[in-house]
Structures are given as structure tokens and as C-alpha cells.
Coordinates of C-alpha atoms and ligand atoms in Angstrom, one line a residue:
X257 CA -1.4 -36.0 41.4
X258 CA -3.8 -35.0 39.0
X259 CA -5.4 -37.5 36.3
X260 CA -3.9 -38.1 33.2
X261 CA -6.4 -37.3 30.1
X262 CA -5.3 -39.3 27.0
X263 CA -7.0 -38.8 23.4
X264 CA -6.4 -39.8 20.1
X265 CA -6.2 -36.3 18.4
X266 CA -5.9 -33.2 20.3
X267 CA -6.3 -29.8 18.8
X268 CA -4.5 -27.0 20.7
X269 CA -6.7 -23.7 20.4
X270 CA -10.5 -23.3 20.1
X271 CA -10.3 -20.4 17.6
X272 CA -11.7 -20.9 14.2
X273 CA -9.5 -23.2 12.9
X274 CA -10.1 -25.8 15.3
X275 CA -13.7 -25.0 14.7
X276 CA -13.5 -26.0 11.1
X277 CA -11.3 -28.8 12.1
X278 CA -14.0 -30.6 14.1
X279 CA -16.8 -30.1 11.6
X280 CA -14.3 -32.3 9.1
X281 CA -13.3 -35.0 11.8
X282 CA -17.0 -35.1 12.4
X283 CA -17.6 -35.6 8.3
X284 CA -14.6 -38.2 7.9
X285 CA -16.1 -40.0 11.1
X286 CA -14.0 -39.4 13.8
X287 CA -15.1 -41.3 17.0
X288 CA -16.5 -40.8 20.5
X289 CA -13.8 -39.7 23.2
X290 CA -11.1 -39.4 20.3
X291 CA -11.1 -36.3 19.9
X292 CA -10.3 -33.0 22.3
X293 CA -10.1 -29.2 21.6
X294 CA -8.4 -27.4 24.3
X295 CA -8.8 -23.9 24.2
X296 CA -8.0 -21.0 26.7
X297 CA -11.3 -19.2 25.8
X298 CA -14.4 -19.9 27.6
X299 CA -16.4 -20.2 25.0
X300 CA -16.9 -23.4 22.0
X301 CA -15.0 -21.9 18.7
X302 CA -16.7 -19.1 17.3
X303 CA -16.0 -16.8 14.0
X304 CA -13.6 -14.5 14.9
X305 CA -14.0 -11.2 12.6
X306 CA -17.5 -11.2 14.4
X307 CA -15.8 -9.5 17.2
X308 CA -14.5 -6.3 15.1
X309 CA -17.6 -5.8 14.0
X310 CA -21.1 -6.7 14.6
X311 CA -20.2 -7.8 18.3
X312 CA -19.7 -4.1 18.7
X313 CA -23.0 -2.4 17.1
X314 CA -25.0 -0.9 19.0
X315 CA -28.0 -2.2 16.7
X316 CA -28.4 -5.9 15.2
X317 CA -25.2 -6.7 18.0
X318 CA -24.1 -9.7 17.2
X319 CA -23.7 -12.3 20.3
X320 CA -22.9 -16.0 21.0
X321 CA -24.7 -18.4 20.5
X322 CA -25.4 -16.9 17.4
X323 CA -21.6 -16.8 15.5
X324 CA -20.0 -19.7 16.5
X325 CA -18.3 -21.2 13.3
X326 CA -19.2 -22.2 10.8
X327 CA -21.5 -19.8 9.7
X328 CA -18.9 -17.1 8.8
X329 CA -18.7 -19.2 5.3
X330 CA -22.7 -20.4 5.3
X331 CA -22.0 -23.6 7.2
X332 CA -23.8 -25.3 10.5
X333 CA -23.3 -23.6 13.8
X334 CA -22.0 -26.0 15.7
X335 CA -23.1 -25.1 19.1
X336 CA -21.4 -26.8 22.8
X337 CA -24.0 -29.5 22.1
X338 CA -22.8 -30.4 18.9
X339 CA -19.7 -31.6 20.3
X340 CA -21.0 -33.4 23.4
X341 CA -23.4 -35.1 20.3
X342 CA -20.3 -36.3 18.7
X343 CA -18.1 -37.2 21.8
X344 CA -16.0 -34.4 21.1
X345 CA -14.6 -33.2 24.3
X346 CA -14.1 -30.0 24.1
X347 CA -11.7 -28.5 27.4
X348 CA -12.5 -24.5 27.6
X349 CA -10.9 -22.1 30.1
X350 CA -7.7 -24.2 30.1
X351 CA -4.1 -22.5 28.7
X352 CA -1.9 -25.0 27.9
X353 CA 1.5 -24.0 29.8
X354 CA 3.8 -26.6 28.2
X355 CA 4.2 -28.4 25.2
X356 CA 6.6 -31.7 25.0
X357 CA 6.5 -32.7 21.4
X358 CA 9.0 -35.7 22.0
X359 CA 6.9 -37.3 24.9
X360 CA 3.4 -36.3 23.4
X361 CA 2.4 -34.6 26.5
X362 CA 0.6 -31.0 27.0
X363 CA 0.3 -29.5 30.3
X364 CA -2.1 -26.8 31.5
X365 CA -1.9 -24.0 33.7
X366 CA -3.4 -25.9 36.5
X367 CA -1.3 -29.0 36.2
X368 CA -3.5 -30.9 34.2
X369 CA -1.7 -33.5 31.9
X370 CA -3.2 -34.8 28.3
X371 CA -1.6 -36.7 25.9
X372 CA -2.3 -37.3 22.5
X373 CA -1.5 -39.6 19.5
X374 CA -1.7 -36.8 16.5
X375 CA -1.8 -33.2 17.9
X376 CA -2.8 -29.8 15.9
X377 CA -1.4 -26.6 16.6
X378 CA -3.9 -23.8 16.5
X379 CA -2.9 -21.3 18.7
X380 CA -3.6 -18.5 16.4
X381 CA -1.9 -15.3 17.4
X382 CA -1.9 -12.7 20.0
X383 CA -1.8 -8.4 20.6
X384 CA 1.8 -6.8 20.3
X385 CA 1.1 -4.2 23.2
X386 CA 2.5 -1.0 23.4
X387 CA 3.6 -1.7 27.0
X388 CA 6.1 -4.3 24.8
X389 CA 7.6 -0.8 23.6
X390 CA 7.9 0.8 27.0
X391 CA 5.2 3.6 25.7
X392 CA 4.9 5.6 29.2
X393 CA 1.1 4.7 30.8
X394 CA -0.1 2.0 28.1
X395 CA -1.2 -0.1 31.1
X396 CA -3.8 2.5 31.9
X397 CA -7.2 1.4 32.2
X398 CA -9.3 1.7 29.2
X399 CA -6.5 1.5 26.6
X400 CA -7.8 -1.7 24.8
X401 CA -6.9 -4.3 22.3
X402 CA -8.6 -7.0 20.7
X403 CA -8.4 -11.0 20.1
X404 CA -10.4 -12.7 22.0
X405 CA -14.1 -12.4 23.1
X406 CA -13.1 -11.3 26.4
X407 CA -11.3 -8.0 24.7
X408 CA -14.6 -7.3 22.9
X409 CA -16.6 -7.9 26.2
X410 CA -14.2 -5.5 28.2
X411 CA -14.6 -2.7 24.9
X412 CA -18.2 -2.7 24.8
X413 CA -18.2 -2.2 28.5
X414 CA -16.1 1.0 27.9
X415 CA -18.2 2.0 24.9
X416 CA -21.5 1.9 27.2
X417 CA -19.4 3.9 29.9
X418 CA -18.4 6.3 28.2
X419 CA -21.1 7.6 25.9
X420 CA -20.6 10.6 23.7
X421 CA -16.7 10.3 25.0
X422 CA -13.7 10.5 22.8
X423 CA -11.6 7.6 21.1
X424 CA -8.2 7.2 19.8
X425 CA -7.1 4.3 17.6
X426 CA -4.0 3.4 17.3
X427 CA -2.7 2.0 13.8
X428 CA -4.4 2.2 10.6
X429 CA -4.6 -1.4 9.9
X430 CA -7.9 -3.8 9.7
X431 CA -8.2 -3.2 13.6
X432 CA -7.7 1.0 13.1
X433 CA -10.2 1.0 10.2
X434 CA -13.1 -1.1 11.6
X435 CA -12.8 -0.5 15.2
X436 CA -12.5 3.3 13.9
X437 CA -16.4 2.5 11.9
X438 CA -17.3 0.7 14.9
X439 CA -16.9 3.5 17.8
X440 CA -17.9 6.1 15.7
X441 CA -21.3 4.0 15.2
X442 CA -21.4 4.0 19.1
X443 CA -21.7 7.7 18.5
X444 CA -17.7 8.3 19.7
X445 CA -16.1 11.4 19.0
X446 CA -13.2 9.2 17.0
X447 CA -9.6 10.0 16.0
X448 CA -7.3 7.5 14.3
X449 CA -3.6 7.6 14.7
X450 CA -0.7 5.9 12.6
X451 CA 2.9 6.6 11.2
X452 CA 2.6 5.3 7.4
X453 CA 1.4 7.9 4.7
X454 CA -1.7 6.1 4.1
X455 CA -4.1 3.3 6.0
X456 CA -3.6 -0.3 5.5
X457 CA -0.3 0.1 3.6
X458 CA 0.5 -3.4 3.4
X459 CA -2.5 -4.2 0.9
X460 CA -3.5 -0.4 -0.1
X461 CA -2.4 1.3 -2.9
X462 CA -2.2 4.9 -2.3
X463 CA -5.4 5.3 -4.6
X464 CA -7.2 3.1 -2.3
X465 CA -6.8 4.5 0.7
X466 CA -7.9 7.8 -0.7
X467 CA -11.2 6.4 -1.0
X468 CA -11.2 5.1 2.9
X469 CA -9.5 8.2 4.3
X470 CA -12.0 10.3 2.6
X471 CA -15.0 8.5 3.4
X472 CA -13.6 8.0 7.3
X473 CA -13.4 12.0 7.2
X474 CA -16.7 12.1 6.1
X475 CA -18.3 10.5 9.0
X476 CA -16.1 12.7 11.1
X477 CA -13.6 10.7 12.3
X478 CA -10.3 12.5 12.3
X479 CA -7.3 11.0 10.8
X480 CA -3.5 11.9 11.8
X481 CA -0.8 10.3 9.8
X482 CA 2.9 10.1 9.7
X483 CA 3.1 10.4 14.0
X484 CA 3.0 7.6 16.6
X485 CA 1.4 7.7 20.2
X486 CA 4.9 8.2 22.5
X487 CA 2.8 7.9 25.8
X488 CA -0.7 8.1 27.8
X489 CA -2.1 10.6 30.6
X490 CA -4.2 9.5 33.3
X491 CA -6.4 10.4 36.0
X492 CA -6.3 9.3 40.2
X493 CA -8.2 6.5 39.5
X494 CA -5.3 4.9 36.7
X495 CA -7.9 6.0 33.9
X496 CA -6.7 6.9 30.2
X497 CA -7.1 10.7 29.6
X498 CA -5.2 12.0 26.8
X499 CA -2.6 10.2 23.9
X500 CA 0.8 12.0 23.3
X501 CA 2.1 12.0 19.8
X502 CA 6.2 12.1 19.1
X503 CA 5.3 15.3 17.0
X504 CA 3.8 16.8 20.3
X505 CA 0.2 17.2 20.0
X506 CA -1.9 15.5 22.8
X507 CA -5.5 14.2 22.3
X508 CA -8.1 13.5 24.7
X509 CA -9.3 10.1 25.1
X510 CA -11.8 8.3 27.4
X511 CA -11.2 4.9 25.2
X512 CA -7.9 4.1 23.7
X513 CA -7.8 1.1 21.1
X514 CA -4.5 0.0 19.9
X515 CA -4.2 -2.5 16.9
X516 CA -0.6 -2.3 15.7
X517 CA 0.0 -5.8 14.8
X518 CA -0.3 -9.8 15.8
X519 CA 2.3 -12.3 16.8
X520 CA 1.6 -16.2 16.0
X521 CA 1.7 -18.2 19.0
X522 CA 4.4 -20.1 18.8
X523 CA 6.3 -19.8 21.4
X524 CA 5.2 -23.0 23.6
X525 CA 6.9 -25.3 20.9
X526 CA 10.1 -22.8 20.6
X527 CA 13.2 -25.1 19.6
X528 CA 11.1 -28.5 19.2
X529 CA 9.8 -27.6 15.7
X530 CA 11.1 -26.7 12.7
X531 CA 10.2 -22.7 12.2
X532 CA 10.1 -20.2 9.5
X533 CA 8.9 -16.6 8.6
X534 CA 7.6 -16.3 12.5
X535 CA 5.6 -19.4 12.0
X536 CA 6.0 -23.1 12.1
X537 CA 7.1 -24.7 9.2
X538 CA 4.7 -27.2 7.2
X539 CA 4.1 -28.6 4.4
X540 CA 0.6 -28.8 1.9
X541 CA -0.7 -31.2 4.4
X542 CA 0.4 -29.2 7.6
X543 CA 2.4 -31.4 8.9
X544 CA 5.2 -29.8 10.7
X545 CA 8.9 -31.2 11.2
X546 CA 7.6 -33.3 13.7
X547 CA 5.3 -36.5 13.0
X548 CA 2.5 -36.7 14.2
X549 CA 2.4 -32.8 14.6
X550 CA 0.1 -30.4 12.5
X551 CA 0.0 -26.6 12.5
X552 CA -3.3 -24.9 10.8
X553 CA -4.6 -21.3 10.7
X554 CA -2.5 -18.5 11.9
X555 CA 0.7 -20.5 12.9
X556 CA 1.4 -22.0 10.0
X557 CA 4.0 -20.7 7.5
X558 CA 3.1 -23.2 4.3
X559 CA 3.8 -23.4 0.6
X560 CA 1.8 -21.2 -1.6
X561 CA 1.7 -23.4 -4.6
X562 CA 0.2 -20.3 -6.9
X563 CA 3.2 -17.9 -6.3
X564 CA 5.9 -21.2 -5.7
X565 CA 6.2 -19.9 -2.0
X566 CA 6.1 -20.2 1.7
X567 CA 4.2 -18.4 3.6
X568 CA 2.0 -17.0 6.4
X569 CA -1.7 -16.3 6.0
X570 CA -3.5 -14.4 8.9
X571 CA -6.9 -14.3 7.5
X572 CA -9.9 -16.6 8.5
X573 CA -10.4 -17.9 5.3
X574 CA -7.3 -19.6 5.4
X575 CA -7.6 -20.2 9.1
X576 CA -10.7 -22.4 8.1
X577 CA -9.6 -24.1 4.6
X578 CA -6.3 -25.4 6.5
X579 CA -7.6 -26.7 9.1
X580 CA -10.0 -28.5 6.4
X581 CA -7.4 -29.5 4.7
X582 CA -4.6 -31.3 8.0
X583 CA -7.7 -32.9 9.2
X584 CA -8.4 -34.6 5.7
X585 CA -4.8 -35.4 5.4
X586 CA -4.9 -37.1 8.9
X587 CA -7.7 -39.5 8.2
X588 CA -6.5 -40.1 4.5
X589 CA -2.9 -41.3 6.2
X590 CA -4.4 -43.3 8.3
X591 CA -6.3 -45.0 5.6
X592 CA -3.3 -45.0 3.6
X593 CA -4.6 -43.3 0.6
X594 CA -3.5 -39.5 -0.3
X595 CA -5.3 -36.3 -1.4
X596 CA -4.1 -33.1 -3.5
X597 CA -2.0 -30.7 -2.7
X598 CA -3.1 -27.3 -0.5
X599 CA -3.4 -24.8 -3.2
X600 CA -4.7 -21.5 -1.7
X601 CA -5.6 -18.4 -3.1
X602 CA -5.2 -16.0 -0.9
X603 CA -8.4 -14.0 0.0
X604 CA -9.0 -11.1 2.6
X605 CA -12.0 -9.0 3.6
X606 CA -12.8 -6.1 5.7
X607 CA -16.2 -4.4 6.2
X608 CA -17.3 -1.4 8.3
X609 CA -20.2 1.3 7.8
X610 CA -21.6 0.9 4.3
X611 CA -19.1 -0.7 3.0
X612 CA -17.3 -4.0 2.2
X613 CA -14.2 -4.8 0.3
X614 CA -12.5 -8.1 -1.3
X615 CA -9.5 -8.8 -2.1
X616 CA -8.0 -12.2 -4.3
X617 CA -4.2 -13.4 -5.0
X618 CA -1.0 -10.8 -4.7
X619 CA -0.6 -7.4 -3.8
X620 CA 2.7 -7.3 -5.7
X621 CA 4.0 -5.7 -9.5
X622 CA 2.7 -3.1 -11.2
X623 CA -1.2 -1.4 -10.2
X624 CA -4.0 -0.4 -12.0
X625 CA -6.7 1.8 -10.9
X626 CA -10.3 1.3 -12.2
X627 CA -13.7 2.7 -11.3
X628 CA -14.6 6.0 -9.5
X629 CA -12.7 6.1 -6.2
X630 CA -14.0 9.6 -5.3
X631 CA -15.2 8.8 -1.2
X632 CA -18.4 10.9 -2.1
X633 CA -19.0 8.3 -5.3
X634 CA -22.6 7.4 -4.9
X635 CA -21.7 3.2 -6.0
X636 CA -18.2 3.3 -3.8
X637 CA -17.5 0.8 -6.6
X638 CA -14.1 0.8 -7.4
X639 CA -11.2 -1.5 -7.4
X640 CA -7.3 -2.1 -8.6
X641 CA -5.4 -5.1 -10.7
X642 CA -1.9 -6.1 -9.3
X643 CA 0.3 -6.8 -12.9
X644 CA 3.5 -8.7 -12.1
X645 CA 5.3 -10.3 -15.8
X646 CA 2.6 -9.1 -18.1
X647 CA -0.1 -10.9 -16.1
X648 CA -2.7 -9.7 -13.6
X649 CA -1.9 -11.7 -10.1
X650 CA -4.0 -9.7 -7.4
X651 CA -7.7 -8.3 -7.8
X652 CA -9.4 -5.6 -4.8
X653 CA -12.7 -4.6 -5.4
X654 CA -15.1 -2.2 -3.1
X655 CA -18.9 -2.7 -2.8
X656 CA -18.9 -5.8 -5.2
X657 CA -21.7 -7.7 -6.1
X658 CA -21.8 -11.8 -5.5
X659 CA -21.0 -12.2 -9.2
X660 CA -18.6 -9.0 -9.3
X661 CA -16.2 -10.9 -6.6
X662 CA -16.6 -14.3 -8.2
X663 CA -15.0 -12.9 -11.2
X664 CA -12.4 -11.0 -9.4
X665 CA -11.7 -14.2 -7.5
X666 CA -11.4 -16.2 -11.1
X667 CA -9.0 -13.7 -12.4
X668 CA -7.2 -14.0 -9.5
X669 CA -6.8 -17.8 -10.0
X670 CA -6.4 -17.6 -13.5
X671 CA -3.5 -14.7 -13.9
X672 CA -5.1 -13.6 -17.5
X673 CA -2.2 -12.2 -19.4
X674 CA -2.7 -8.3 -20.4
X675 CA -1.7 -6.2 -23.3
X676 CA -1.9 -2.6 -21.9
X677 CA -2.5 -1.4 -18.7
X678 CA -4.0 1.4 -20.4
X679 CA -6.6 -0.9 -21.6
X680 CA -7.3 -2.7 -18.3
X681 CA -7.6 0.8 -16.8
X682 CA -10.5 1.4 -19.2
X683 CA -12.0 -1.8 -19.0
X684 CA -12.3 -1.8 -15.5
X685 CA -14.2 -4.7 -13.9
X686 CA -15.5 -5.9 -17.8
X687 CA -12.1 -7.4 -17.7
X688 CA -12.8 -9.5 -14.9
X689 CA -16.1 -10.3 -16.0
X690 CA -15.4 -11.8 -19.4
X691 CA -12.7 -13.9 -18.1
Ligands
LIG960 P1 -7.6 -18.0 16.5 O1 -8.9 -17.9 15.8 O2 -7.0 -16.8 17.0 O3 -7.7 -19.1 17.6 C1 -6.6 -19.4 18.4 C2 -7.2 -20.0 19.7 O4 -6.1 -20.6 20.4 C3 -7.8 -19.0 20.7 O5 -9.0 -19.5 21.1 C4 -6.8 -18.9 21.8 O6 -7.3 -18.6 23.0 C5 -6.3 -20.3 21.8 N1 -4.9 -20.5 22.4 C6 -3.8 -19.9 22.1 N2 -2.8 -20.3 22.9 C7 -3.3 -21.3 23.7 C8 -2.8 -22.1 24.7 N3 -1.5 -22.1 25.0 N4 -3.6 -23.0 25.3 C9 -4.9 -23.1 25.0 N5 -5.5 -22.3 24.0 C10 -4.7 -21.4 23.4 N6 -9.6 -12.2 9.0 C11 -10.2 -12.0 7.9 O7 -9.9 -12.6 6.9 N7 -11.2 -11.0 7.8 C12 -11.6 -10.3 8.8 O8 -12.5 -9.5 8.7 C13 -11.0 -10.5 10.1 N8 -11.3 -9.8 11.2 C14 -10.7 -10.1 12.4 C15 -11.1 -9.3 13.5 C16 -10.4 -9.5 14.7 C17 -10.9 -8.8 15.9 C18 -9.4 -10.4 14.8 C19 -8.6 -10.7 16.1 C20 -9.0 -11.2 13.7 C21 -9.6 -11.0 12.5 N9 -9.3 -11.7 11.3 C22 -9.9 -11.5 10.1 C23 -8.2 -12.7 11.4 C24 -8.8 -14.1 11.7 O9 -9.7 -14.0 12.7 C25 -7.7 -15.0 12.1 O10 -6.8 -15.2 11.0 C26 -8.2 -16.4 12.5 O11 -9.0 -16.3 13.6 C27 -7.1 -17.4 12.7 O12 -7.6 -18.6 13.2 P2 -6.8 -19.5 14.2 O13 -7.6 -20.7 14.5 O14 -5.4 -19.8 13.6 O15 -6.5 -18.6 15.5

């Protein structure tokens, strides 16, 4: 039988959560051979959004060793020798297969046993597929979507293949829009595809997405709403060729990418842990229903102390500041002291071609449009308030400035009370500034 591995804390996942996790057992002096990050990637934890973006440029390309975490928030990049430095074992290219939360035992796909004393879930999530659907020919080659390194790998592969070809992209969400920038910087005839009237509709306002839509047309990259992709032609050798909508028009496409949502990986601790909103159920330390069980990043369905709510945050900023946060709870347990609350405002970011966006609290209530949103506007500096009970509660701002988001992240915090909407409107970002 295979040996038995046996570690004091073992961090399930190698994403960036358990990135930032082992930078803080490293600062609250976590020993040699206590600690083990077991990760299905082959690769140490590395900043994720990287792989939307730079990874696929075909000038300043980003590539490892160069993003590993934690330089996605200014930190130290802890490279594979950081953790054999600090006795960190960190177990790559290994899924774990089965969980047993009662008997403290993980198993991987090749029969490998470990147990642990305090474990952290942070699976992160994974693709829904269109083959999930039935769509007729999604498992054609070069029909794409993208998680993990290896997705980016296989993408750039296709990009280099099929110069000049066309591209369809499937949803209009962060994947569509950047992957959208990102081909179409590859010099990809591009076309984006997705049902909803507008792009990014759970965090756009309609006056928002004008401004992307336009400025996406702009560069030439066509843009078909209100229609999904019903199924995929292909040639002898099982190769994408064309994209058929349900309202009957058929596109060509050497490269199909599909980003129509994520699913948190839950599913090995199904039934052992207490769940809720499609995640697993903590509270502001992370600890789940189980002891000795934490759940960080992706996974982790928390309380929201700012709105007085649970929920689900799949953004890395999150990602990292939980995992920060279960870590620091674990060590000040042990110790038997205690430390504050989690109390996170919610922040999200997306950037392709010229531009970058921010965005600070909750999309919900009344909105407020401020700035010059025209896609030909020679700043791109525009932005909207969220006004829930007479107070402003979410912030988005394009092409801010250091100082510009700081504000917008204050007011966000803060929830400043406001007379008129009329007058926020006219104020613009001098509201956010002088709060
Ligand atoms: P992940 O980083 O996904 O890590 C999970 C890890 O667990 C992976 O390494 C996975 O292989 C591993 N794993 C899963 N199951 C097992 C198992 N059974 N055994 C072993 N290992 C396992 N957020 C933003 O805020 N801004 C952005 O611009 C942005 N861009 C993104 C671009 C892309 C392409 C993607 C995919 C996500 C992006 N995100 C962005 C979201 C952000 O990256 C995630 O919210 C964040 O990575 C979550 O961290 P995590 O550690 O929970 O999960």
C-alpha cells in the first residue's frame, strides 16, 4: 500500500488563495513539514486573472515565474523555492479524489493518502461547459474555456495556429469581454455572442455597457445580443468550423471560447458540510460546520458584515483577503486569543485594451450616471453611484486614477447619505473626492 502523508495543516487547492494563505502561515510562523498545499495544477499558486489577460498578449506576454502570487496586490513572489525555504511542502499534479471530513483523511487520484489536523478548502471553481447543455459538437477541437494555466496554454496554442482566423466568444461576461480584447489583439477577426440585452449584466447598468459595446465595435469586434450558440460545425479532422445561433445565423470560427459561467468546487465534501448559496457555509473566520474545517476564496459563502448578509464572492481580492483572514484565525485559536471580524468590501476589476475599470460595495438601488460615457470619449472617464435608502452603497469607475479609486473605494465603505440624485449626477466623481 502506498505511504501515508500526515501534516498539521493541509490546504486543498493551489490557486490564489492558498497562495495567500502560505505567505500568512509563513508570517505567523508556521513550522517545517507542518504545512502542505495540494493542488491539481502543476504549477506553485500563481495570480489567476494573469491568465485572461497578459498571459495572452502577443507583446509584454506575461509568463511564470513571473505572476505567481503575491504580486497581483504588490507583494513577494513567492516562487517553488520559497516554499521548500520554509518547509512548506507543496504536492502539485495531484487531484484530490475523496474527502472524509469525519476521519481527516484526503485521498488522491493515484491512491495517495494524507491526513491532516486543520484542513482548508480552496478548491476554487470550475467551467460550466456547453457539452453540460447537450449543445450539438461542443467537444470539438478548438472550442476552449478557461481556468487553469493549462486552458491558457492550450488557447495560445490555437491563437498561434490560427493566425488572421476568426473567433467566436461565447457570453458577454468578464471571460466574453477580455478574452474578446485579448484575440482581437492577436489580430483575430472577433465576434462575441450572448442572450442578455447588454454585456456583463450582472454588474452593468445599461449606460455602462454602452460605453464597452461601443468601444468593442470600435476595434471591430462584432457583437450579437439577445441569441445563444445552439450547436457547432466541424471538419474531418473533429475541428470547430462554424457556431449556430437559435435565431439561425451561422458564423465561422477557427477558435471558439466559451465563458458562460463558474461552479464552486464543492462537490468532494457534498453532504459532510454544512452548505449554502452553492457554497460552503462559514463564518467571519471561515470555519465551516465542521471543526477543524476552513473554506477560503471561491467556495466560501460568508457573512457580509457591510450589507448584514451571506454570501459568495468570486473575485481574487477576496480570494486573497480570506484566505488572510482563516489562516490568522487558525494561529490566533491556537494561541487562544481572537481577532476582528471579516468585514469585506466587496471589490472587482476587469481590464482589456486601453482600459481598466473598478468597482467598490453593491450593485443594488437606484443608479446614477456621471461623466462622459460616449466610447469615442477621449478620457473613457466615466462612472455610476448605486443609491439604495437615500445612501450611496456601490461606486464603478472607468480609467480612474490611484487617488480617483481610493475615493470611490472610501465612499463605498462609508455609504455617504445624498440629497438629490440630480446633484450627485452633476457632481460626478467631486462627490467621491470630498468624502
Ligand atoms: P482558484 O484560484 O481557482 O484555485 C483553486 C485551485 O484548486 C486550483 O489550483 C485547482 O486546480 C485546485 N483544485 C480544485 N479541486 C481540486 C482537487 N480536488 N484536488 C486538488 N486541487 C484542486 N477576479 C477578479 O477579481 N478580477 C479579475 O480580473 C479576474 N480575472 C479572472 C480571469 C480568469 C481567467 C479566471 C479563471 C478568474 C478570474 N478572476 C478574476 C477570478 C479569480 O481568479 C478567482 O476568484 C480566484 O482565483 C479564486 O481563488 P481560489 O483560490 O478560491 O480558487
Amino acid at each position: 500500500s502506498m505511504a501515508e502523508k500526515s501534516f498539521k495543516y493541509v490546504i486543498i487547492g493551489g490557486g490564489v488563495a492558498a497562495g495567500y494563505a502560505a505567505r500568512e502561515f509563513a508570517k505567523q510562523g508556521v513550522k517545517p513539514g507542518e504545512l502542505a498545499i495540494i493542488s491539481k495544477e502543476a504549477v506553485a499558486p500563481y495570480e489567476r486573472p494573469a491568465l485572461s489577460k497578459a498571459y495572452l498578449f502577443p507583446e509584454g506576454t506575461a509568463r511564470l515565474p513571473g505572476f505567481h502570487v503575491c504580486v497581483g496586490s504588490g507583494g513577494e513572489r513567492l516562487l517553488p523555492e520559497w516554499y521548500t525555504e520554509k518547509g512548506i511542502s507543496l504536492i502539485l499534479s495531484t487531484e484530490i479524489v475523496k474527502a472524509d471530513l469525519a476521519s481527516k483523511t484526503l485521498i488522491s487520484a493515484a491512491g495517495e493518502t494524507f491526513k491532516y489536523q486543520i484542513l482548508i478548502i480552496a478548491t476554487g471553481s470550475t467551467v460550466i461547459q456547453l457539452m453540460d447543455f447537450g449543445v450539438k459538437g461542443a467537444d470539438a477541437k478548438n472550442i476552449f474555456y478557461l481556468r487553469e494555466i493549462d486552458d491558457a496554454d492550450k488557447l495560445v496554442e490555437a491563437i498561434k495556429a490560427k493566425k488572421g482566423g476568426k473567433a467566436v466568444i461565447v457570453g458577454g461576461g468578464y471571460i466574453g469581454l477580455e478574452l474578446s480584447a485579448a484575440l482581437r489583439i492577436n489580430n483575430i477577426d472577433v465576434s462575441m455572442v450572448y442572450p442578455e440585452p447588454w454585456c456583463m449584466p450582472r454588474l452593468f447598468t445599461a449606460g455602462i455597457a454602452a460605453f464597452y459595446e461601443g468601444y468593442y465595435a470600435n476595434k471591430g469586434i462584432g457583437i450579437i445580443k439577445g441569441t445563444v450558440a445552439v450547436g457547432f460545425g466541424t471538419n474531418e479532422n473533429g475541428e470547430v468550423t462554424d457556431v449556430k445561433l437559435k435565431d439561425g445565423r451561422v458564423l465561422e470560427a477557427d477558435i471558439v471560447v466559451v465563458g458562460v459561467g463558474g461552479r464552486p468546487l464543492t462537490t468532494l465534501f457534498k453532504g459532510q458540510v454544512e452548505e449554502e448559496k452553492g457554497g460552503i457555509k462559514t463564518d467571519s473566520f471561515f470555519k465551516t460546520s465542521i471543526p477543524d474545517v476552513y473554506a477560503v476564496g471561491d467556495v466560501a459563502t460568508f457573512p457580509l458584515k457591510l450589507f448584514n448578509e451571506i454570501r459568495r464572492v468570486e473575485h481574487v481580492d477576496h480570494a486573497r483577503k480570506s484566505a488572510e483572514q482563516a489562516v490568522k484565525a487558525i494561529f490566533a485559536s491556537e494561541q487562544g486569543t481572537s481577532i476582528d471580524e471579516y468585514d469585506y468590501l466587496p471589490y472587482f476589476y476587469s481590464r482589456a485594451f486601453d482600459l481598466s475599470w473598478q468597482f467598490y460595495g453593491d450593485n443594488v438601488g437606484e443608479t446614477v450616471l456621471f461623466g462622459d460615457n460616449s466610447p469615442t470619449s477621449p478620457t473613457h472617464k466615466f462612472g455610476t453611484y448605486w443609491i439604495k435608502d437615500g445612501k450611496v452603497v456601490g461606486v464603478f469607475l472607468e480609467s480612474g486614477t490611484p487617488e480617483e479609486n481610493k475615493a470611490i473605494a472610501k465612499v463605498a465603505r462609508v455609504q455617504p447619505p445624498v440629497d438629490s440624485l440630480e446633484q450627485l449626477a452633476t457632481e460626478g466623481l467631486a462627490f467621491a473626492s470630498k468624502i
